[in-house]
PDB file of C-alpha atoms and ligand atoms in Angstrom:
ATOM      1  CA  UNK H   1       0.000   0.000   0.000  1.00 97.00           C
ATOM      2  CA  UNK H   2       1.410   3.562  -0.921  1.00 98.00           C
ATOM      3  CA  UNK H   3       1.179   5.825   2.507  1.00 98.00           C
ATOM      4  CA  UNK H   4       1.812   9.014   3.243  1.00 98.00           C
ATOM      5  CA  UNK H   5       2.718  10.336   6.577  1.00 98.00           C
ATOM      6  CA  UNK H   6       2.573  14.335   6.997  1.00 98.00           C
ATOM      7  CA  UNK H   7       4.223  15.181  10.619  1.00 98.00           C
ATOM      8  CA  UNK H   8       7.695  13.248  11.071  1.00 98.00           C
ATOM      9  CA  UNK H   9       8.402  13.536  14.799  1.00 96.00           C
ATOM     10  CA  UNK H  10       8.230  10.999  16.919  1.00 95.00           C
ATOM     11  CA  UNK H  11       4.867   9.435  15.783  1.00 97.00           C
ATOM     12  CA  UNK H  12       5.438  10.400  12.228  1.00 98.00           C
ATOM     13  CA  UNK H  13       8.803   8.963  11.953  1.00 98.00           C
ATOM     14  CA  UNK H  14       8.035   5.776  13.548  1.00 98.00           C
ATOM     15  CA  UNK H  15       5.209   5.146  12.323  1.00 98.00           C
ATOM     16  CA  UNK H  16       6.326   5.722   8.825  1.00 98.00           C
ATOM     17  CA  UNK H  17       9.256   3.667   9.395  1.00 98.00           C
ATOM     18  CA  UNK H  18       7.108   0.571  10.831  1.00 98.00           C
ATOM     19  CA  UNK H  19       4.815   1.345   7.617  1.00 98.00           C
ATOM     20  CA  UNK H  20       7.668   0.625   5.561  1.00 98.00           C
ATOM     21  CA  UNK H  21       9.011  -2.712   7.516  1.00 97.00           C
ATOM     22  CA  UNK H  22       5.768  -4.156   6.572  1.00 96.00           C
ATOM     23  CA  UNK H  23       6.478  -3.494   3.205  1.00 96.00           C
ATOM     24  CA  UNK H  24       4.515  -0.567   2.121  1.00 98.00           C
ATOM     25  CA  UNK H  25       5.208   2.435   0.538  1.00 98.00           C
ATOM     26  CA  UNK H  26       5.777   5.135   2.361  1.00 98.00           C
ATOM     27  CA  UNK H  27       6.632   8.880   2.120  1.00 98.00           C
ATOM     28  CA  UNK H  28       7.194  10.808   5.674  1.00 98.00           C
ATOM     29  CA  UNK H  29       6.775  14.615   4.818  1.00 98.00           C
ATOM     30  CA  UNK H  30       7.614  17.730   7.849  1.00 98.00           C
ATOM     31  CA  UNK H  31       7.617  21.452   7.110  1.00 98.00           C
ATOM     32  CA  UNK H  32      10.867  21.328   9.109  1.00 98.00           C
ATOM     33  CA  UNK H  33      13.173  21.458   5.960  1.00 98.00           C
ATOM     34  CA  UNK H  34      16.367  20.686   8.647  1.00 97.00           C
ATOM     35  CA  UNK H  35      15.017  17.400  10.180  1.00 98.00           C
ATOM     36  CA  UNK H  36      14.033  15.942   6.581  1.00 98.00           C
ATOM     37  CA  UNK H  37      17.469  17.032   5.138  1.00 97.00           C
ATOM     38  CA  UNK H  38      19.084  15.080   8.488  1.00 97.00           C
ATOM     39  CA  UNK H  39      16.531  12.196   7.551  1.00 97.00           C
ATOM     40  CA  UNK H  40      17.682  12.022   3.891  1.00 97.00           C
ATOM     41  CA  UNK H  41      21.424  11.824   5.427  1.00 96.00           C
ATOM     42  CA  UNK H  42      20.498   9.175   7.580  1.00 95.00           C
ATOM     43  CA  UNK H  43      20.705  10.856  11.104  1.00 96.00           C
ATOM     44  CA  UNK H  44      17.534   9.743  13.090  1.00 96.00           C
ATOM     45  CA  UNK H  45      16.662  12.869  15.340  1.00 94.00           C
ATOM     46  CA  UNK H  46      15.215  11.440  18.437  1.00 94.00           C
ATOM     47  CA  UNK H  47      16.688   8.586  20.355  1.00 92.00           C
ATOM     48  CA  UNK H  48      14.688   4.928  19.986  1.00 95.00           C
ATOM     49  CA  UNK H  49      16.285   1.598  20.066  1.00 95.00           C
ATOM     50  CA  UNK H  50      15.757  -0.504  16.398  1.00 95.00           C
ATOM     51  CA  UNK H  51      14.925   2.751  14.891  1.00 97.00           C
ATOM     52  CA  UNK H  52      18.001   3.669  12.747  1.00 97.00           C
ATOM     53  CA  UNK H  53      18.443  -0.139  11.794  1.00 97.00           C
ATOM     54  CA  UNK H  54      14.619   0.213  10.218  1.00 98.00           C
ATOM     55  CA  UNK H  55      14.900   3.451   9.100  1.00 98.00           C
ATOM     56  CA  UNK H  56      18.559   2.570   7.046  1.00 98.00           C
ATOM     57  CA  UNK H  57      17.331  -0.696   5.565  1.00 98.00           C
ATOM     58  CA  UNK H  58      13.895   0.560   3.889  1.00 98.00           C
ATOM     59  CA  UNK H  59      15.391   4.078   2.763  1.00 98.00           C
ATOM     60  CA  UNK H  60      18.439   1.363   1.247  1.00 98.00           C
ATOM     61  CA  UNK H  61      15.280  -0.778  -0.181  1.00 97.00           C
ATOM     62  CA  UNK H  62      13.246   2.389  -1.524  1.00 97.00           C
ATOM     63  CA  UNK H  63      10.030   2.112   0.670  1.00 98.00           C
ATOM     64  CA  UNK H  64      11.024   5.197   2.424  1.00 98.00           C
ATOM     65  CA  UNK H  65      11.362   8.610   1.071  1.00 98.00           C
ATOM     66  CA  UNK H  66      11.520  11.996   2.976  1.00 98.00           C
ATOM     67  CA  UNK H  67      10.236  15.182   1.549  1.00 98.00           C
ATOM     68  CA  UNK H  68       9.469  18.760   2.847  1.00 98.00           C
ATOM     69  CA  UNK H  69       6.606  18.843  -0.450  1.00 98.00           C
ATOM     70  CA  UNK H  70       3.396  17.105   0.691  1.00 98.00           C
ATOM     71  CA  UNK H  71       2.249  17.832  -3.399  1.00 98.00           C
ATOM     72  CA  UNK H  72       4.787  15.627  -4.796  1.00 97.00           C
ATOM     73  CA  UNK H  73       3.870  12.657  -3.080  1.00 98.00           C
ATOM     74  CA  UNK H  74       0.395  12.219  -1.635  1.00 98.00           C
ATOM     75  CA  UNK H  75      -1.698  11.960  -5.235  1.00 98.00           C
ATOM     76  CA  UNK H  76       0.055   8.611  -5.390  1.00 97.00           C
ATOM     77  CA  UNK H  77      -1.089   7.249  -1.958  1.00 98.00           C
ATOM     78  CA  UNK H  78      -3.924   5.802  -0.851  1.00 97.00           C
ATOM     79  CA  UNK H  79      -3.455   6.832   2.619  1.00 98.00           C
ATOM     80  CA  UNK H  80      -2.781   9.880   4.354  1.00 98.00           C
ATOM     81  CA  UNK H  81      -1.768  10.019   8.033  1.00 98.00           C
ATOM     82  CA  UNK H  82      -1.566  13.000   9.969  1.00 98.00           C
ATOM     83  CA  UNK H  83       0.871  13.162  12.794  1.00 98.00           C
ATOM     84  CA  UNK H  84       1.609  16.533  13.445  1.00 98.00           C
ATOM     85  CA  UNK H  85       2.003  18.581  16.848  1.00 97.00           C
ATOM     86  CA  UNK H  86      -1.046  19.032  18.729  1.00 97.00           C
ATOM     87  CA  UNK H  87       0.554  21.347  21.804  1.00 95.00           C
ATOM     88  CA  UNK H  88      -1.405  22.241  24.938  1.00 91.00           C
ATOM     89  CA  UNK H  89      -2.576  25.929  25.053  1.00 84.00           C
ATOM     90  CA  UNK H  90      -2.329  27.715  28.265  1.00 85.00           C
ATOM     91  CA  UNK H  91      -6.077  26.485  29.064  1.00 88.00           C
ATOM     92  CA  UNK H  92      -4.328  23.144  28.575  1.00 85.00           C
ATOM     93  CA  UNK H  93      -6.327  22.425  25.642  1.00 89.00           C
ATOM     94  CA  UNK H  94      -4.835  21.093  22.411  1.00 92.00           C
ATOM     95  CA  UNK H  95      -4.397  23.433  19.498  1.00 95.00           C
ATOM     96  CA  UNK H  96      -5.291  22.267  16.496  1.00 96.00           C
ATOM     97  CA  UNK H  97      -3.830  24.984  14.438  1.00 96.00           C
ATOM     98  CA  UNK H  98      -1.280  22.158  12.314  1.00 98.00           C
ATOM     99  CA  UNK H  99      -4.010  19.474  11.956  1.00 98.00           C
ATOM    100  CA  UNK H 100      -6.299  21.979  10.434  1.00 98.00           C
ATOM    101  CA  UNK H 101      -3.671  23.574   8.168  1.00 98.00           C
ATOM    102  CA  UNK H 102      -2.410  19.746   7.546  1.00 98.00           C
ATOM    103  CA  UNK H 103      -6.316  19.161   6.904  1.00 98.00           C
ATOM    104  CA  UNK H 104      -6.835  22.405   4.319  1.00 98.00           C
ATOM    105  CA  UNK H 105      -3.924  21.798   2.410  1.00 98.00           C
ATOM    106  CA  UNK H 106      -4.917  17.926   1.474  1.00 98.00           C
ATOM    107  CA  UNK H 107      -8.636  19.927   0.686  1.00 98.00           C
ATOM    108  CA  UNK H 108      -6.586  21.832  -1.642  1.00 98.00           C
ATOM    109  CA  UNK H 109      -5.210  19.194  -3.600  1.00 98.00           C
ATOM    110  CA  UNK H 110      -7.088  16.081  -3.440  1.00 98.00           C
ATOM    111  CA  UNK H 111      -8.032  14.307  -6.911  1.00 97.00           C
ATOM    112  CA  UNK H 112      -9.420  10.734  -5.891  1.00 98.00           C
ATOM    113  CA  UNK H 113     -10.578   8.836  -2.913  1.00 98.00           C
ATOM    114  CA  UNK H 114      -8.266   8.862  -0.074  1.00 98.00           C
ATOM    115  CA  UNK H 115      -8.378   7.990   3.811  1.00 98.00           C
ATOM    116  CA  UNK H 116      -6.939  10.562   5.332  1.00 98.00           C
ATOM    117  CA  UNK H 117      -6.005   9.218   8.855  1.00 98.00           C
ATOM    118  CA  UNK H 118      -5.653  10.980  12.130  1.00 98.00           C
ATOM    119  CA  UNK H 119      -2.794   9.980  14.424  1.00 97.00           C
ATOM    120  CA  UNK H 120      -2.451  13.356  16.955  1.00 96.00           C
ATOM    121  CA  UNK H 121      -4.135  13.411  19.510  1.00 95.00           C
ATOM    122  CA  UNK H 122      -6.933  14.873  19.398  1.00 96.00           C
ATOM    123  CA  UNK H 123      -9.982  15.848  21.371  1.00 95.00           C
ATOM    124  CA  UNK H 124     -13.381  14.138  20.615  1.00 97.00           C
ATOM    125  CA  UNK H 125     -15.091  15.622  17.658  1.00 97.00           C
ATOM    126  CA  UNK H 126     -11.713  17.143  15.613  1.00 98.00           C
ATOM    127  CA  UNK H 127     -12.640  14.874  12.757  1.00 98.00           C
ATOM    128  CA  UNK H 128     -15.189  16.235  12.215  1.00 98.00           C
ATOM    129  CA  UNK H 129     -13.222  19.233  12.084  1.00 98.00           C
ATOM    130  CA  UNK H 130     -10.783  17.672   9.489  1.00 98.00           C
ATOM    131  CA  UNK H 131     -13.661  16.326   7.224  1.00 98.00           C
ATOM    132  CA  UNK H 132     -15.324  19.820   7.398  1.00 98.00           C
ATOM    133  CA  UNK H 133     -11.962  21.814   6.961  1.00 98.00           C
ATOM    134  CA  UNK H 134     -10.941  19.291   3.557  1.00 98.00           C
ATOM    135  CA  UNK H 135     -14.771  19.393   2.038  1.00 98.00           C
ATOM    136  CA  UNK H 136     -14.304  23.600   1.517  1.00 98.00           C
ATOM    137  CA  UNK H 137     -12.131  23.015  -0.906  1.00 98.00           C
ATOM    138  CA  UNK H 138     -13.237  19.493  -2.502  1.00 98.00           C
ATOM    139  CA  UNK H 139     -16.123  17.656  -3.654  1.00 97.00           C
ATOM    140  CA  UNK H 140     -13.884  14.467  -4.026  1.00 98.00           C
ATOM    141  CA  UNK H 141     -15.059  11.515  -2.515  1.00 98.00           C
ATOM    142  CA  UNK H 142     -12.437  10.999   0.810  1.00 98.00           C
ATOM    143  CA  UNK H 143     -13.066   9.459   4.571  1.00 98.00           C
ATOM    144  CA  UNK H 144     -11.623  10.557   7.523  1.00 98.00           C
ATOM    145  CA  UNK H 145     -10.228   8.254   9.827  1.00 98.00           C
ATOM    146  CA  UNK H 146      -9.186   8.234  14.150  1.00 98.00           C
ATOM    147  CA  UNK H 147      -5.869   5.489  14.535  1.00 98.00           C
ATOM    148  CA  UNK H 148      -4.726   7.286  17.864  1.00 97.00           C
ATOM    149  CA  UNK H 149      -1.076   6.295  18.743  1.00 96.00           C
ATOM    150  CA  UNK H 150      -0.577   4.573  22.111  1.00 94.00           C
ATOM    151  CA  UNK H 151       3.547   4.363  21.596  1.00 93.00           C
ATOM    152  CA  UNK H 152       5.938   4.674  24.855  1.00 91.00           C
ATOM    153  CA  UNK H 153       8.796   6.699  23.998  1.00 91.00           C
ATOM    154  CA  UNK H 154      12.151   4.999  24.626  1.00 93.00           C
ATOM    155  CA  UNK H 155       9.754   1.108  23.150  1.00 95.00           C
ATOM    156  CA  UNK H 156       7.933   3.072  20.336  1.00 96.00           C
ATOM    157  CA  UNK H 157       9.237   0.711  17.985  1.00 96.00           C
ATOM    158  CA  UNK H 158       8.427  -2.166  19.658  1.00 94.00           C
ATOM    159  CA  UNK H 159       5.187  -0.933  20.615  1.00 93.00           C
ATOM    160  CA  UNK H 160       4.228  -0.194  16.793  1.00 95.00           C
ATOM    161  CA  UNK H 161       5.594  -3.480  15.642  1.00 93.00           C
ATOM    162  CA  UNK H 162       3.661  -5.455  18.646  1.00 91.00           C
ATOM    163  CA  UNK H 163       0.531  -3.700  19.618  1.00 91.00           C
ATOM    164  CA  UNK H 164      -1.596  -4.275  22.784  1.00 88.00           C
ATOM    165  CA  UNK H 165      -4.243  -2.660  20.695  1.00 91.00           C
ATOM    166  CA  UNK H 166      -4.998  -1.012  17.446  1.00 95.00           C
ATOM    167  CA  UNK H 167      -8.146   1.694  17.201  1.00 97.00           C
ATOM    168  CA  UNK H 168      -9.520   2.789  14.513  1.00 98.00           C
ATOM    169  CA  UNK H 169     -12.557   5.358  14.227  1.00 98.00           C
ATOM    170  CA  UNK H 170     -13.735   5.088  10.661  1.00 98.00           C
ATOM    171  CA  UNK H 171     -17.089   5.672   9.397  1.00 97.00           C
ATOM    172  CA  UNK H 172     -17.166   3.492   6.141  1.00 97.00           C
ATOM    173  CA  UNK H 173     -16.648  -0.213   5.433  1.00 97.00           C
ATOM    174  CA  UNK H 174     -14.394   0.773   3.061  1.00 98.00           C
ATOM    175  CA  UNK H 175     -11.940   2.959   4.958  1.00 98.00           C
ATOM    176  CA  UNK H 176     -12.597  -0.189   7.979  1.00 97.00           C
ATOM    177  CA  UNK H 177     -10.855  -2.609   4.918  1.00 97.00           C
ATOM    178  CA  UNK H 178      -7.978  -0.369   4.090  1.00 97.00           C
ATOM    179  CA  UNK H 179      -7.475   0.346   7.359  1.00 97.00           C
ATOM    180  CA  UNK H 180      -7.430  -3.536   8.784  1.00 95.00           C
ATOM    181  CA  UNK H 181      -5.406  -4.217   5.940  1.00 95.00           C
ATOM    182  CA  UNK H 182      -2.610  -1.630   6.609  1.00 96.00           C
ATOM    183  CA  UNK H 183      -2.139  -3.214   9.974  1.00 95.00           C
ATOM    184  CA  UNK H 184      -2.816  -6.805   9.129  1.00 92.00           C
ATOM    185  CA  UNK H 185       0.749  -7.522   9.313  1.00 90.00           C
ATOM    186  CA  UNK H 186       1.146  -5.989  13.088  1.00 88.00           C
ATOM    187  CA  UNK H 187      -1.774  -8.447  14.479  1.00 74.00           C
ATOM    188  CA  UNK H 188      -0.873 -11.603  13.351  1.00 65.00           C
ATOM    189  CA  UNK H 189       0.246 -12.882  17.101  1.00 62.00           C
ATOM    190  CA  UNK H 190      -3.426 -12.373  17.713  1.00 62.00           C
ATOM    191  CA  UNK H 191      -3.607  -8.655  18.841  1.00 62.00           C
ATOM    192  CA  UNK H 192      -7.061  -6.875  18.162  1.00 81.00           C
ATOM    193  CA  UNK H 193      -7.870  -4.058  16.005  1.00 91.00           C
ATOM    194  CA  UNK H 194     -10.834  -2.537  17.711  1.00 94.00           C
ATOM    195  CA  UNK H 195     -13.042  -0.847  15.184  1.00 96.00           C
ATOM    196  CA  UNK H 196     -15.408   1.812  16.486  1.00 98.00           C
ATOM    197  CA  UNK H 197     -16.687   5.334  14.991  1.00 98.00           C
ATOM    198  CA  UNK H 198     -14.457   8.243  14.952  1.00 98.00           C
ATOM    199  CA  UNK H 199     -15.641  10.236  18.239  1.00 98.00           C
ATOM    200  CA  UNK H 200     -15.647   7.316  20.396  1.00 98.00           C
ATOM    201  CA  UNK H 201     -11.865   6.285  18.872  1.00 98.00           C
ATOM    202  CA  UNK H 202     -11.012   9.678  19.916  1.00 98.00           C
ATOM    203  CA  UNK H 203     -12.299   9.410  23.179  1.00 98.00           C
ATOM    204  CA  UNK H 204     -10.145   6.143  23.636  1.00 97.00           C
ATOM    205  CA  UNK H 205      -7.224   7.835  23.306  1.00 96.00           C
ATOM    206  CA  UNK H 206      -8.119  10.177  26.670  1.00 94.00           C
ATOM    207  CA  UNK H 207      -9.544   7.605  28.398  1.00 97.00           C
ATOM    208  CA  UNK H 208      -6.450   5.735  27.841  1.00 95.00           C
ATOM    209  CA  UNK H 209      -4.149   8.457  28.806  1.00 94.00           C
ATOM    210  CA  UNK H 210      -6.481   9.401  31.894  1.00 96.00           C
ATOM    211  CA  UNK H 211      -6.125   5.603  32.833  1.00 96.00           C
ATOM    212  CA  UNK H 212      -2.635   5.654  32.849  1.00 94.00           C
ATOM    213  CA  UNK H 213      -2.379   9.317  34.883  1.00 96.00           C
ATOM    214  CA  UNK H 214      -4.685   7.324  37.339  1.00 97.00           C
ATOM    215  CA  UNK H 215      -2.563   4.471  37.522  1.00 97.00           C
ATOM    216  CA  UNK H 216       0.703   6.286  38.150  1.00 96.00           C
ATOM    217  CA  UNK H 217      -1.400   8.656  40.663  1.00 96.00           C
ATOM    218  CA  UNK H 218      -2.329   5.705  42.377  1.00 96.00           C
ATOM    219  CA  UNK H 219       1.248   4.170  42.436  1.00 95.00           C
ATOM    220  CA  UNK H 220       2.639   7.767  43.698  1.00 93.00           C
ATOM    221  CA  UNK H 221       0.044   8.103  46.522  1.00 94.00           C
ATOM    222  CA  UNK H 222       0.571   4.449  47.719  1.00 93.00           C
ATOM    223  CA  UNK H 223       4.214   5.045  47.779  1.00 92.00           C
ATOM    224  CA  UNK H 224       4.421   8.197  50.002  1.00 91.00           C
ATOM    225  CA  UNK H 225       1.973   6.203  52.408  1.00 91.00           C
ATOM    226  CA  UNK H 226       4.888   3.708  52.903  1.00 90.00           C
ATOM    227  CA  UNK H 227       7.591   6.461  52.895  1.00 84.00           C
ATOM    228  CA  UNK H 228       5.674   8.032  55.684  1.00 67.00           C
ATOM    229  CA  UNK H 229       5.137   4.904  57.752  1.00 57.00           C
ATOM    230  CA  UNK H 230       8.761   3.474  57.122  1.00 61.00           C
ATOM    231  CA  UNK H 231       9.211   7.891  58.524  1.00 58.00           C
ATOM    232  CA  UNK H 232       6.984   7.075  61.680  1.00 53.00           C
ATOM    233  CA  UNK H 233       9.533   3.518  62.709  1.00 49.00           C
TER     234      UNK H 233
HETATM  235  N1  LIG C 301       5.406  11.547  21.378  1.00 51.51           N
HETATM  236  C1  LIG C 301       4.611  10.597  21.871  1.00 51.51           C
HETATM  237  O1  LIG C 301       5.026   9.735  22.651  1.00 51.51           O
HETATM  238  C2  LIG C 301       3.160  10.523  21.461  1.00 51.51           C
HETATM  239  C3  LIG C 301       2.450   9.341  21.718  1.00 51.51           C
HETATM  240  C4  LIG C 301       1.134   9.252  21.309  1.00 51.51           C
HETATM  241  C5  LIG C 301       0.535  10.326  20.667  1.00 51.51           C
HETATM  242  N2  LIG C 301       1.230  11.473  20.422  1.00 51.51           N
HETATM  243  C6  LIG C 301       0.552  12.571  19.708  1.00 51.51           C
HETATM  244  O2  LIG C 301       0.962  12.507  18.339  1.00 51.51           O
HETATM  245  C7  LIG C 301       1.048  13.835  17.792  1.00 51.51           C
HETATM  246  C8  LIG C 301       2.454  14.085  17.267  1.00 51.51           C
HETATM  247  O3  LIG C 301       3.340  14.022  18.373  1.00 51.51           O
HETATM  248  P1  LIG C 301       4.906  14.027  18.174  1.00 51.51           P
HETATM  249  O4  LIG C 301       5.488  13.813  19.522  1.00 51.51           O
HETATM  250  O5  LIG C 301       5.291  13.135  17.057  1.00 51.51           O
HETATM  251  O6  LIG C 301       5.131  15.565  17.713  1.00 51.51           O
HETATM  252  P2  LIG C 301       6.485  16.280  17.248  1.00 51.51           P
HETATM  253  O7  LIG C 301       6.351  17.692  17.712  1.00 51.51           O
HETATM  254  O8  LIG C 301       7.666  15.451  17.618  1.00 51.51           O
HETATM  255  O9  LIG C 301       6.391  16.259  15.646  1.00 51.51           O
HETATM  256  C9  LIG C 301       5.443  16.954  14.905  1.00 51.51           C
HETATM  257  C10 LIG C 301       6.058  17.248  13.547  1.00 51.51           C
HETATM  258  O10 LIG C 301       5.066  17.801  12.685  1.00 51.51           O
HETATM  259  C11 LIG C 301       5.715  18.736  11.833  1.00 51.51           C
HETATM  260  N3  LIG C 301       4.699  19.603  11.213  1.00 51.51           N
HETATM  261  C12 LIG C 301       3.981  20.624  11.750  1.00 51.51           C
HETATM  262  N4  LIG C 301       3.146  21.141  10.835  1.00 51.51           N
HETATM  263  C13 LIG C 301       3.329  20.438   9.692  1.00 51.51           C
HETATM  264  C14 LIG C 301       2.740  20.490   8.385  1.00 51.51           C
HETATM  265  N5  LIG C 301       1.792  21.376   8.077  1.00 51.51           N
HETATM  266  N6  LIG C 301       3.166  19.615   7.453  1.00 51.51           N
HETATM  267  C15 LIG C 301       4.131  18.699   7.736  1.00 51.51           C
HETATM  268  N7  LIG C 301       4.719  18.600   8.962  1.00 51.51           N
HETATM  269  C16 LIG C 301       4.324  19.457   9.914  1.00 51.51           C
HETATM  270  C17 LIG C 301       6.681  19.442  12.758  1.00 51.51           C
HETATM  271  O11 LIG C 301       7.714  20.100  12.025  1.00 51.51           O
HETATM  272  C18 LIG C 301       7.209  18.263  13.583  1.00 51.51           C
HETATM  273  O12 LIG C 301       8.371  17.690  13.010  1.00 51.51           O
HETATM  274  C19 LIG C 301       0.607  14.770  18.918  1.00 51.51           C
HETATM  275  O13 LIG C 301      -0.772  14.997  18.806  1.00 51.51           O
HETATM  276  C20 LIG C 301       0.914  13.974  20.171  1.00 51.51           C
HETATM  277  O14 LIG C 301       0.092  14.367  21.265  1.00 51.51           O
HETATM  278  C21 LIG C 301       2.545  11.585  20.789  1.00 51.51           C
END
């Protein structure tokens, strides 16, 4: 399958690199014309263990390109994943200034059906955001799809390559095919792709993170209880 990712930092670039292990066909795109010249050279910019060793072998086997021009390579993909920056605000909500623009410039160009696929995090009803931002500028047929990320930094390779879980929002059987097909390959040890509409994929993605703040709350708190009473001996 011919994918391309538009964001490559740490999602983006693994993801696109994973993409391409499985044998697809992948172009990673960033605005950031210094990381994708440092990409092209072969200098991974963020520090994850088997990434380089992917990254090496499927730029050496041509199923990985880097480019700063999202024009020149997403008419000939059939996929289009966002991963772009979604940084808190001062509110602490997430701006979704480089989806949108991410989201109007694929509006801009789009000639044929594509899934365009939504990797940042975002909050619960931003694809309907996307969908709205691409169809002012389209009347080509496209779907919009949530695939949140769950990667730990420091195992985000591993993590992409061996899932606990894959979730994808979509809202047609035929983005639900492409989609299951893209990851076929990272399930095959019997790991579920959940398949759910885009809000409540969305919502995942918090509840997930909110799980895991609660978690390592809960650890914390239980902790200090025993710091205090070994205190108190
Ligand atoms: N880092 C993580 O561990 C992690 C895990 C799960 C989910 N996420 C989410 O994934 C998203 C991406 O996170 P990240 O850590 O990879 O971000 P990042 O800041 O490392 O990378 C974002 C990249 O997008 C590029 N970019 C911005 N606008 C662009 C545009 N219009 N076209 C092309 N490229 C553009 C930037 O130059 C940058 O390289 C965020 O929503 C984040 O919350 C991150």
């Amino acid at each position: 399958m011919k994918v391309t990712v538009i964001g490559t930092g740490y999602v983006g670039l693994v993801t696109g690199t994973c993409l391409a292990e499985s044998g697809n066909q992948v172009a990673c795109v960033d605005t950031d014309a210094r990381k994708i010249d440092l990409l092209k050279q072969g200098v991974v910019p963020i520090y994850e263990p088997g990434l380089k060793e992917y990254l090496d072998r499927n730029v050496a086997q041509g199923r990985l390109t880097f480019t700063t021009d999202l024009y020149s390579v997403m008419d000939d993909s059939e996929v289009l994943m966002i991963a772009v920056g979604t940084p808190p605000g001062e509110d602490g909500s997430a701006d979704l200034k480089y989806v949108l623009a991410v989201a109007e410039s694929i509006g801009k160009r789009i000639k044929e059906y594509k899934i365009v696929v939504n990797k940042s995090t975002v909050p619960v009803g931003s694809g309907d955001l996307v969908r709205e931002t691409i169809r002012k500028h389209t009347n080509v047929e496209f779907d919009v799809v949530s695939n949140p990320e769950f990667l730990k930094e420091g195992d985000a390779v591993n993590d992409f390559m061996k899932p606990d879980r894959i979730v994808i929002g979509v809202e047609s059987a035929r983005a639900e095919e492409v989609m299951k097909r893209l990851y076929a390959p990272f399930h095959r040890l019997g790991h579920r792709v959940v398949s759910m509409d885009v809000r409540s994929a969305e919502m995942t993605k918090y509840a997930a993170n909110a799980m895991l703040a609660t978690k390592i709350t809960f650890t914390n708190e239980i902790a200090n209880l025993c710091g205090l009473r070994r205190g108190h001996q």
